[in-house]
Coordinates of C-alpha atoms in Angstrom, one line a residue:
M1 CA 0.1 -0.3 0.0
T2 CA 1.6 3.6 -0.7
F3 CA 0.5 6.8 0.1
V4 CA 0.4 8.9 -3.3
S5 CA -0.9 12.6 -3.3
S6 CA -2.0 13.9 -6.2
L7 CA -0.2 17.3 -5.3
R8 CA 2.7 18.1 -3.6
S9 CA 1.1 19.7 -0.9
P10 CA -0.2 18.1 1.4
L11 CA 3.2 16.7 2.8
Y12 CA 4.9 19.6 3.0
A13 CA 2.4 21.5 4.5
W14 CA 1.7 18.8 7.1
L15 CA 5.7 19.2 6.8
I16 CA 6.0 22.7 7.7
S17 CA 2.6 22.2 10.9
I18 CA 5.1 20.1 12.7
F19 CA 8.7 21.5 12.0
A20 CA 7.4 25.5 13.1
L21 CA 6.6 24.3 16.6
S22 CA 9.7 22.3 16.8
Q23 CA 12.4 23.8 19.4
S24 CA 15.7 22.6 20.7
V25 CA 15.6 21.0 23.6
S26 CA 18.1 19.8 25.8
A27 CA 19.2 15.6 27.1
A28 CA 17.2 15.3 29.7
S29 CA 16.1 11.7 31.4
A30 CA 13.5 9.8 30.0
V31 CA 10.0 9.5 30.8
N32 CA 8.1 6.5 29.6
V33 CA 4.0 6.7 29.3
A34 CA 2.2 3.2 28.9
L35 CA -1.7 3.1 28.7
Q36 CA -3.6 -0.6 29.7
A37 CA -6.8 -1.4 28.5
S38 CA -9.6 -2.4 31.3
F39 CA -9.4 -6.2 29.8
N40 CA -6.1 -8.4 29.6
S41 CA -4.4 -9.3 26.4
A42 CA -5.7 -12.8 24.6
P43 CA -3.4 -15.6 23.5
Y44 CA -1.0 -14.4 21.2
L45 CA -2.1 -17.1 18.5
L46 CA -5.3 -15.6 18.7
E47 CA -4.7 -12.4 17.7
L48 CA -2.8 -14.2 14.9
L49 CA -5.9 -15.9 13.6
L50 CA -8.3 -13.1 13.4
V51 CA -6.1 -10.7 12.2
T52 CA -5.6 -12.5 9.4
L53 CA -9.0 -12.3 8.0
P54 CA -9.4 -9.0 6.9
E55 CA -6.5 -9.0 4.8
Q56 CA -6.8 -12.3 3.7
L57 CA -10.5 -11.1 2.5
A58 CA -9.2 -7.1 1.1
D59 CA -6.9 -9.2 -0.7
V60 CA -10.0 -11.6 -1.9
L61 CA -12.4 -8.8 -2.6
S62 CA -9.4 -7.5 -5.0
Q63 CA -9.2 -10.4 -6.9
L64 CA -13.1 -10.1 -8.1
T65 CA -15.7 -8.0 -9.8
L66 CA -17.6 -5.8 -8.4
F67 CA -20.6 -8.0 -9.4
H68 CA -19.0 -10.9 -7.2
R69 CA -18.0 -8.4 -4.0
E70 CA -21.1 -9.4 -1.8
T71 CA -21.1 -12.5 -2.5
A72 CA -17.0 -12.8 -0.6
A73 CA -18.3 -10.4 2.1
E74 CA -20.6 -13.2 3.0
E75 CA -17.4 -15.6 2.7
N76 CA -15.4 -14.1 4.0
A77 CA -14.2 -17.0 6.8
T78 CA -11.9 -18.8 3.9
A79 CA -8.5 -18.5 5.8
Y80 CA -10.7 -19.1 9.4
F81 CA -11.5 -22.9 9.1
P82 CA -8.4 -23.8 7.3
L83 CA -6.1 -22.1 9.6
L84 CA -8.0 -23.4 12.8
D85 CA -7.3 -26.8 11.2
R86 CA -3.5 -26.4 11.3
I87 CA -4.5 -25.0 14.8
A88 CA -6.4 -28.4 15.9
D89 CA -3.7 -31.0 14.3
G90 CA -1.1 -29.0 16.7
Y91 CA 1.0 -27.4 14.2
F92 CA 1.8 -24.3 16.4
V93 CA 2.6 -26.4 19.6
D94 CA 6.0 -26.2 19.5
C95 CA 6.0 -22.7 19.1
A96 CA 8.0 -22.0 22.4
T97 CA 7.9 -18.5 22.6
D98 CA 5.3 -15.6 21.0
E99 CA 8.1 -14.6 18.3
D100 CA 8.6 -18.7 17.5
L101 CA 5.0 -18.3 17.3
Y102 CA 5.0 -15.6 14.7
T103 CA 7.1 -16.7 12.5
K104 CA 5.5 -19.9 12.0
F105 CA 2.4 -18.7 11.8
L106 CA 3.1 -15.9 8.9
H107 CA 4.8 -18.6 7.4
T108 CA 1.6 -20.6 7.4
V109 CA 0.1 -18.6 6.0
Q110 CA 2.0 -17.8 3.4
D111 CA 2.7 -21.1 2.0
D112 CA -0.9 -21.7 2.4
G113 CA -1.8 -19.2 -0.1
H114 CA -3.9 -17.2 2.5
I115 CA -2.1 -14.0 1.9
T116 CA 0.0 -13.9 -1.0
T117 CA 1.1 -9.8 -1.4
P118 CA 3.7 -7.8 0.7
E119 CA 1.5 -4.9 1.2
T120 CA -0.6 -7.1 2.6
I121 CA 1.7 -9.1 4.7
S122 CA 2.6 -5.1 5.2
S123 CA -0.7 -4.7 6.5
L124 CA -0.8 -7.6 8.9
Q125 CA 1.8 -6.2 10.8
F126 CA 0.3 -3.2 11.1
A127 CA -3.3 -4.4 12.6
L128 CA -0.9 -6.9 15.1
S129 CA 1.3 -4.5 16.1
V130 CA -2.2 -2.1 17.3
H131 CA -4.2 -5.3 18.8
S132 CA -7.0 -4.4 16.0
A133 CA -8.4 -7.8 17.1
A134 CA -8.8 -7.3 21.0
P135 CA -12.0 -5.7 20.9
R136 CA -14.0 -8.4 18.8
I137 CA -12.0 -11.4 20.9
E138 CA -12.9 -9.1 24.2
A139 CA -16.9 -9.0 22.5
H140 CA -16.7 -13.0 22.5
Y141 CA -15.6 -13.2 26.4
Q142 CA -17.8 -10.5 28.1
Y143 CA -20.5 -12.5 25.8
Y144 CA -19.4 -16.1 27.5
H145 CA -19.9 -14.4 31.2
T146 CA -22.8 -12.5 31.1
S147 CA -25.1 -14.2 28.7
V148 CA -23.3 -18.3 28.9
E149 CA -21.5 -18.3 32.3
S150 CA -25.3 -18.0 34.1
S151 CA -26.8 -20.7 32.4
L152 CA -24.4 -23.3 34.1
M153 CA -23.3 -24.9 36.9
V154 CA -20.0 -23.7 38.6
A155 CA -19.2 -27.3 38.4
Q156 CA -19.8 -27.8 35.6
D157 CA -18.1 -25.0 33.5
A158 CA -14.4 -25.7 35.9
A159 CA -15.0 -29.2 34.5
C160 CA -16.1 -28.1 30.9
P161 CA -13.3 -25.9 30.1
V162 CA -14.1 -27.1 26.3
W163 CA -17.1 -28.0 25.6
V164 CA -20.2 -28.2 22.7
H165 CA -23.8 -26.5 23.0
F166 CA -25.9 -28.9 20.7
D167 CA -29.7 -29.8 20.9
G168 CA -30.6 -27.9 23.9
K169 CA -27.7 -29.8 25.9
Q170 CA -24.3 -29.6 27.0
Y171 CA -21.3 -32.2 25.8
C172 CA -18.3 -32.4 27.7
S173 CA -16.3 -35.2 25.4
P174 CA -15.4 -34.7 22.1
A175 CA -17.3 -38.1 21.4
L176 CA -20.4 -35.9 22.0
D177 CA -22.3 -39.3 24.0
R178 CA -23.3 -37.9 26.4
A179 CA -24.9 -34.6 27.7
Q180 CA -23.5 -33.3 31.3
Q181 CA -26.5 -31.1 31.4
D182 CA -29.7 -29.4 30.2
M183 CA -29.3 -25.5 28.8
D184 CA -32.3 -23.6 28.4
N185 CA -30.7 -20.8 26.9
S186 CA -32.3 -20.8 22.9
R187 CA -31.0 -17.1 22.9
S188 CA -27.1 -18.2 22.9
L189 CA -28.3 -20.0 19.3
E190 CA -29.1 -17.0 17.4
V191 CA -26.2 -16.0 14.8
L192 CA -24.3 -13.4 16.6
P193 CA -22.3 -10.3 15.0
F194 CA -18.8 -11.8 15.3
D195 CA -20.0 -15.5 14.8
R196 CA -19.2 -17.4 11.1
V197 CA -20.4 -20.3 10.5
L198 CA -19.4 -24.1 8.8
G199 CA -22.2 -25.3 6.8
G200 CA -26.0 -25.3 7.3
S201 CA -25.6 -22.4 4.1
A202 CA -27.7 -25.5 2.0
D203 CA -30.6 -25.5 4.4
P204 CA -31.2 -22.7 7.3
G205 CA -33.2 -25.5 9.2
T206 CA -29.8 -27.6 10.4
P207 CA -29.2 -27.9 13.7
P208 CA -26.1 -25.5 15.2
S209 CA -23.2 -27.1 17.3
I210 CA -21.6 -24.0 18.7
L211 CA -17.9 -24.7 20.3
Y212 CA -17.4 -22.6 23.8
A213 CA -13.4 -23.1 23.8
D214 CA -10.2 -21.6 24.2
I215 CA -8.4 -22.8 21.0
T216 CA -4.8 -22.9 23.0
S217 CA -6.6 -25.7 25.1
P218 CA -5.0 -29.2 24.1
M219 CA -8.5 -30.3 24.3
F220 CA -9.7 -27.8 21.6
G221 CA -8.2 -30.0 18.8
Q222 CA -10.4 -33.2 19.6
F223 CA -13.4 -31.4 19.9
H224 CA -13.0 -29.3 16.5
Q225 CA -12.5 -31.9 14.6
T226 CA -16.0 -33.9 15.3
V227 CA -17.8 -30.7 14.8
S228 CA -16.5 -29.4 12.0
K229 CA -16.0 -32.7 10.3
T230 CA -20.6 -33.1 10.8
A231 CA -20.8 -29.4 9.7
R232 CA -18.8 -30.5 6.4
D233 CA -20.9 -33.8 6.0
G234 CA -23.5 -31.3 6.3
E235 CA -24.9 -32.6 9.8
T236 CA -24.7 -29.8 11.6
S237 CA -23.9 -25.6 11.0
Y238 CA -20.2 -24.9 13.3
R239 CA -19.6 -21.6 14.7
I240 CA -16.6 -21.6 17.7
R241 CA -17.0 -18.5 20.0
Y242 CA -13.9 -17.9 22.2
R243 CA -14.1 -18.1 25.7
P244 CA -10.8 -17.6 28.3
A245 CA -8.9 -19.7 29.4
T246 CA -9.5 -21.7 33.0
S247 CA -6.0 -21.3 34.2
A248 CA -3.7 -18.9 32.5
T249 CA -2.8 -15.1 35.1
G250 CA -4.3 -12.0 33.1
R251 CA -2.0 -9.7 31.9
P252 CA -3.2 -6.1 31.2
L253 CA -3.6 -5.1 26.9
V254 CA -0.9 -2.6 26.5
I255 CA -2.8 -0.7 23.9
N256 CA -0.5 1.2 20.7
G257 CA -1.5 2.9 18.1
Y258 CA -2.9 6.1 20.5
G259 CA -0.8 9.5 21.0
V260 CA -0.2 10.6 24.4
E261 CA 0.9 13.6 25.2
L262 CA 3.1 14.7 28.2
A263 CA 4.1 18.5 28.6
L264 CA 6.7 19.1 31.5
K265 CA 6.9 22.8 32.3
R266 CA 9.9 24.1 34.4
T267 CA 8.9 27.0 36.6
D268 CA 12.2 28.7 36.6
Y269 CA 11.8 31.2 33.6
I270 CA 15.6 31.8 32.0
V271 CA 15.5 35.5 30.6
I272 CA 17.6 34.9 27.5
D273 CA 18.6 38.2 25.4
D274 CA 17.4 37.8 22.3
R275 CA 17.0 41.1 20.8
G276 CA 20.4 40.4 18.9
D277 CA 19.2 38.0 17.0
E278 CA 15.6 39.2 16.2
S279 CA 17.1 42.4 14.2
K280 CA 18.7 40.3 12.3
E281 CA 14.9 38.1 11.4
E282 CA 14.1 38.1 7.3
A283 CA 12.2 35.9 5.2
P284 CA 13.5 32.4 3.9
R285 CA 15.7 33.1 1.1
A286 CA 15.2 30.9 -1.6
S287 CA 18.3 28.3 -2.6
S288 CA 20.7 28.8 -4.9
P289 CA 22.4 25.9 -7.0
E290 CA 25.2 26.1 -5.6
A291 CA 23.6 26.0 -2.1
E292 CA 24.9 24.0 0.5
Q293 CA 24.5 19.9 1.1
V294 CA 23.0 18.8 3.8
V295 CA 24.2 15.6 5.9
L296 CA 22.0 14.7 8.3
E297 CA 23.0 13.5 12.0
A298 CA 24.8 10.2 11.7
E299 CA 26.1 10.0 15.5
E300 CA 23.5 8.4 18.1
L301 CA 24.4 10.6 20.6
A302 CA 25.2 13.9 18.5
D303 CA 25.6 17.4 20.6
L304 CA 22.2 19.4 20.5
K305 CA 23.0 22.7 18.9
P306 CA 20.7 25.9 19.8
L307 CA 19.1 27.4 16.9
S308 CA 18.7 31.6 16.8
T309 CA 15.7 33.3 17.1
S310 CA 16.1 33.7 13.1
E311 CA 16.7 30.1 12.7
L312 CA 13.9 29.1 14.2
R313 CA 12.1 31.4 11.8
G314 CA 12.1 30.0 8.4
L315 CA 12.8 26.1 9.9
G316 CA 9.2 24.4 9.0
L317 CA 10.2 25.5 4.8
K318 CA 13.6 24.4 4.9
T319 CA 12.9 21.3 6.1
A320 CA 9.4 21.2 3.8
S321 CA 12.1 22.0 0.9
F322 CA 15.2 19.4 2.3
V323 CA 12.6 16.2 2.5
M324 CA 10.9 16.8 -0.7
S325 CA 14.2 17.3 -2.8
S326 CA 15.9 14.1 -1.1
E327 CA 16.1 11.1 -3.6
D328 CA 13.8 9.2 -0.8
P329 CA 11.2 11.7 0.3
F330 CA 9.0 9.2 2.9
D331 CA 12.5 7.6 3.9
T332 CA 13.9 11.5 4.9
L333 CA 10.6 11.7 6.5
I334 CA 10.9 9.5 8.8
K335 CA 14.9 9.9 10.0
V336 CA 14.3 13.8 10.9
S337 CA 11.0 13.3 12.4
Q338 CA 12.2 10.6 14.8
D339 CA 15.2 13.1 16.0
F340 CA 14.3 16.3 14.3
P341 CA 16.3 18.4 17.4
K342 CA 19.2 16.9 16.5
H343 CA 18.8 17.4 12.7
S344 CA 17.3 20.3 13.1
S345 CA 21.1 22.1 13.5
A346 CA 22.4 20.7 9.9
I347 CA 18.7 21.8 8.3
T348 CA 18.9 25.4 8.9
K349 CA 22.1 25.4 6.5
R350 CA 20.0 25.0 3.5
D351 CA 17.7 27.0 2.3
A352 CA 14.1 26.8 1.0
S353 CA 13.8 25.9 -2.6
N354 CA 12.2 28.3 -5.5
S355 CA 9.9 26.2 -6.5
L356 CA 8.5 24.7 -3.0
L357 CA 8.5 28.8 -1.9
V358 CA 6.2 29.7 -4.9
E359 CA 3.9 26.6 -4.8
H360 CA 4.0 27.1 -0.6
L361 CA 2.9 30.6 -1.7
H362 CA 0.1 29.6 -3.7
N363 CA -1.4 26.8 -1.7
R364 CA -1.8 29.0 1.5
E365 CA -3.7 31.6 -0.7
V366 CA -6.1 29.3 -2.8
I367 CA -5.9 25.6 -0.9
L368 CA -4.6 25.4 2.5
P369 CA -4.8 28.4 5.3
A370 CA -2.1 28.6 7.5
G371 CA -2.6 26.5 11.2
Y372 CA -4.3 23.4 9.3
N373 CA -3.1 20.2 8.0
V374 CA -4.6 18.1 5.5
V375 CA -3.4 14.6 4.4
W376 CA -4.6 12.8 0.8
M377 CA -4.1 9.1 0.4
N378 CA -4.4 7.8 -3.0
G379 CA -5.9 11.6 -4.3
M380 CA -8.6 11.1 -1.0
Q381 CA -9.1 13.7 1.7
V382 CA -8.6 11.3 5.1
E383 CA -10.1 14.1 8.0
A384 CA -8.6 15.1 10.7
R385 CA -10.4 13.1 13.2
Q386 CA -9.7 9.9 11.4
M387 CA -6.5 10.3 11.9
D388 CA -5.9 7.5 14.1
A389 CA -3.9 4.1 13.4
F390 CA -6.9 2.0 13.3
A391 CA -8.7 3.9 10.9
L392 CA -6.3 4.4 8.6
L393 CA -5.4 0.5 8.9
E394 CA -9.9 0.2 8.1
R395 CA -9.0 3.0 4.6
M396 CA -5.9 0.9 3.4
R397 CA -7.0 -2.1 3.3
R398 CA -10.3 -0.3 1.0
E399 CA -7.5 1.7 -1.2
R400 CA -5.6 -1.9 -1.8
T401 CA -8.8 -3.6 -2.2
L402 CA -10.0 -0.6 -5.2
T403 CA -5.4 -0.6 -6.4
G404 CA -6.3 -4.8 -6.9
S405 CA -9.2 -4.7 -8.9
L406 CA -7.4 -2.0 -11.5
R407 CA -4.4 -3.5 -10.9
D408 CA -6.4 -6.9 -11.8
I409 CA -7.9 -5.7 -15.4
G410 CA -4.3 -4.8 -16.6
F411 CA -3.1 -1.6 -14.6
S412 CA -0.2 -1.4 -12.8
G413 CA -0.1 -0.2 -9.8
S414 CA 1.3 3.1 -10.3
E415 CA -1.6 3.7 -12.8
A416 CA -4.2 2.6 -10.2
V417 CA -2.9 5.2 -8.1
R418 CA -2.7 8.0 -11.2
L419 CA -6.5 6.7 -12.3
L420 CA -7.8 7.3 -8.5
S421 CA -6.0 10.2 -7.6
H422 CA -7.0 12.2 -10.8
S423 CA -8.4 15.0 -10.2
S424 CA -11.1 13.9 -12.8
I425 CA -12.4 12.4 -10.1
A426 CA -12.4 14.5 -7.5
E427 CA -14.2 16.7 -9.6
S428 CA -17.1 14.6 -10.4
K429 CA -17.7 14.0 -6.3
V430 CA -17.6 17.7 -5.8
D431 CA -21.2 20.0 -5.1
I432 CA -22.7 16.1 -5.1
E433 CA -25.6 16.6 -2.7
A434 CA -27.1 13.6 -0.4
Q435 CA -30.6 12.4 -2.1
R436 CA -33.7 14.0 -0.8
Y437 CA -37.1 12.1 -0.8
D438 CA -40.7 13.9 -0.5
Y439 CA -42.0 12.2 1.8
Q440 CA -45.3 14.4 2.2
D441 CA -48.9 12.2 1.3
A442 CA -50.0 15.7 -0.1
P443 CA -50.7 13.3 -4.0
E444 CA -52.4 10.8 -1.3
G445 CA -55.0 13.2 0.1
G446 CA -53.0 13.5 3.1
R447 CA -54.2 9.7 4.1
I448 CA -51.1 7.4 4.3
I449 CA -49.0 8.9 7.7
V450 CA -50.4 8.5 10.6
W451 CA -48.4 11.4 12.3
L452 CA -48.1 10.7 16.3
N453 CA -47.2 14.2 17.1
D454 CA -47.8 17.9 15.8
I455 CA -45.3 20.9 16.8
E456 CA -47.4 23.1 15.7
K457 CA -51.0 22.1 17.5
D458 CA -50.7 19.8 20.0
K459 CA -51.0 21.7 23.3
R460 CA -48.0 20.1 25.3
Y461 CA -46.1 22.1 23.1
Q462 CA -48.1 25.9 23.3
E463 CA -44.6 26.8 25.6
W464 CA -42.8 27.5 23.0
P465 CA -41.6 30.1 20.8
T466 CA -43.1 30.4 17.6
Y467 CA -40.9 32.9 15.9
L468 CA -38.2 31.4 14.0
S469 CA -34.9 33.6 15.6
A470 CA -35.9 31.1 18.4
L471 CA -33.5 29.2 15.9
L472 CA -31.0 31.4 17.1
Q473 CA -31.4 30.5 20.9
R474 CA -28.0 28.7 22.6
T475 CA -28.6 25.1 23.3
F476 CA -25.9 22.5 24.4
P477 CA -24.0 20.8 21.6
G478 CA -26.5 18.2 19.7
Q479 CA -30.3 20.2 20.5
L480 CA -32.4 20.2 18.8
P481 CA -34.1 23.8 19.0
T482 CA -37.7 24.0 20.8
I483 CA -39.9 26.3 18.3
R484 CA -43.1 25.0 18.1
R485 CA -42.6 24.9 13.9
N486 CA -42.4 21.1 12.3
L487 CA -39.3 21.5 10.5
H488 CA -37.7 18.5 11.7
N489 CA -39.8 15.1 10.9
V490 CA -39.1 11.0 10.6
V491 CA -41.4 9.2 9.3
I492 CA -41.0 5.7 9.7
P493 CA -42.0 2.9 7.7
L494 CA -43.6 -0.1 9.7
D495 CA -44.7 -4.1 9.4
L496 CA -46.9 -3.3 12.0
T497 CA -48.0 -7.4 11.8
D498 CA -43.6 -7.8 13.4
I499 CA -43.3 -7.3 17.5
K500 CA -40.3 -5.4 17.2
D501 CA -41.8 -3.1 14.7
V502 CA -45.0 -2.5 17.2
Q503 CA -42.5 -2.1 20.0
L504 CA -40.7 0.9 18.4
L505 CA -43.9 2.7 17.5
V506 CA -45.4 2.0 21.3
E507 CA -42.3 2.3 23.4
S508 CA -39.6 4.0 22.0
L509 CA -41.4 6.5 19.3
Q510 CA -44.3 7.3 22.0
T511 CA -41.7 8.2 25.1
F512 CA -39.9 10.5 22.6
V513 CA -43.6 12.2 21.7
K514 CA -43.8 12.4 25.7
R515 CA -40.3 14.0 26.1
K516 CA -41.3 16.3 24.0
V517 CA -38.1 15.8 21.7
P518 CA -38.6 18.8 19.3
I519 CA -39.2 16.2 16.1
R520 CA -42.5 15.6 14.7
F521 CA -42.8 11.9 14.2
G522 CA -45.1 10.3 11.5
I523 CA -45.3 5.8 10.5
V524 CA -46.6 4.6 7.4
P525 CA -48.0 1.5 7.7
T526 CA -46.3 -1.2 4.7
L527 CA -48.6 -3.5 2.7
A528 CA -45.6 -6.5 2.1
T529 CA -48.0 -9.8 2.9
P530 CA -51.6 -9.9 3.2
A531 CA -51.6 -9.5 7.3
S532 CA -49.5 -6.6 7.3
Q533 CA -52.9 -4.9 4.5
E534 CA -55.5 -6.3 6.6
Q535 CA -53.4 -4.7 10.1
A536 CA -53.4 -1.5 8.8
R537 CA -56.7 -1.3 7.2
V538 CA -57.6 -1.4 10.8
I539 CA -55.3 1.0 12.2
Y540 CA -57.0 3.4 9.4
H541 CA -60.2 2.6 10.4
L542 CA -59.5 3.6 14.3
L543 CA -57.5 6.7 13.1
D544 CA -60.4 7.6 11.0
T545 CA -63.3 6.6 13.9
Y546 CA -61.8 6.8 17.4
G547 CA -58.5 9.6 17.0
L548 CA -54.6 8.0 17.6
S549 CA -55.4 7.3 21.3
A550 CA -57.4 4.4 20.0
V551 CA -54.6 3.9 17.3
L552 CA -51.9 3.6 20.5
T553 CA -54.2 1.1 23.0
Y554 CA -54.7 -1.3 20.3
L555 CA -51.4 -1.6 19.5
E556 CA -49.8 -1.8 23.4
A557 CA -52.8 -4.6 23.8

């Protein structure tokens, strides 16, 4: 995956913003800051397994046409169960350390063809470094503690570190020959958002087998082999849900991917007479062809040289010019940003180039005012609130999918990036408004929408102001102004034969109305089935004959 911008300005504008704020610092004692999650770290093998799946899915999607991607997204477990087979066969048992496990697992996914490209390996390593799979694993653990463990006897749960839920019973032996106890927990049979299902796709009525296991347990292999065989034979469907190990001691998860700032301020201010430097301040000069070549400090413990005020003034532009004119800008950027105070003295010896100064002034006038930072990825702007490790990881996966699909139809990697970042594509996305619908039922005589409230007429809103200037009154962030006008309307189609839709109406929507949320709510009964058509006739009859209160009383009964 390569970051490419259609303009050079985002890179050096970002550099200028960062380096202009940098100051010379002196060596001091190190202060280590770390963040720990409120939950413990998961087994390393489980993390390796789960971070592999999104990368493998991105590769699969990039190799398919747009018409086949929907199916591939539904069958995104192509690497999941084969890797579980490897784990169940004891393929990773001989790994003594996490490093051995990582090396062997990486070789396995490449040798088995699950991950085939260097950029996918790089993305997997990035995901692993920020523990992107840890929240998903913790969701499994929390579900087990809150929804499953409560339905088990304590002694039985301790005696069965790995067990299968099948046909309303708990089985603690791999042969599934004798039930340990009955389980009255039908909700656990529902497919959960984090479930991956093997088998049962041809027949939705196939009975489910749910394996609750720690995949590092020695007992996992026998259970997995038995249940997966029945699923592949079409006898059951198989899904595995992780449970925490019963014997392992917890170790807090150290969180990566978040920025932490520690500002230390001296209480004794040191006054330095820099009036002589200020008198010599001048704007950054454009460099001549004979400008002195800059050589970065190579010593590990180079002395930090203090900079004068005049040297600090143009440091941002000089640094941007130095990075952009180097043979490998990104490599130079990494070196400079990792230890900027050490290299700042050498960079001040070089003046900014003519071309960068011209482009910088133009972009400041047209694109990017002072004080703002912008980053583009393949021509798409990354919003500032999405500049975190996890959002960037997902964006890189999407970009890899797009570039991969273009490469499959004959484009090279650089051509695909140039196409995605082309100005014509950006212009086609400008000034596109969101699609709007006319929700009013005036053509039908105003008899389709069942309104639950009328802000302009109902007595509960009579103390609200009616003048439009009330829209300018101060409110809490995210709160709508209380004005007696039907300005905000929500119309929801509901199937009144579906108990969940009825609950949404009589519980949630009615609560919003009673709490005087400044929104006018309405519903439209759907007519998808004969039963829903009959229910709609009843609702409209009650509304016309007895009013809205009769409709709500009928639905609440």
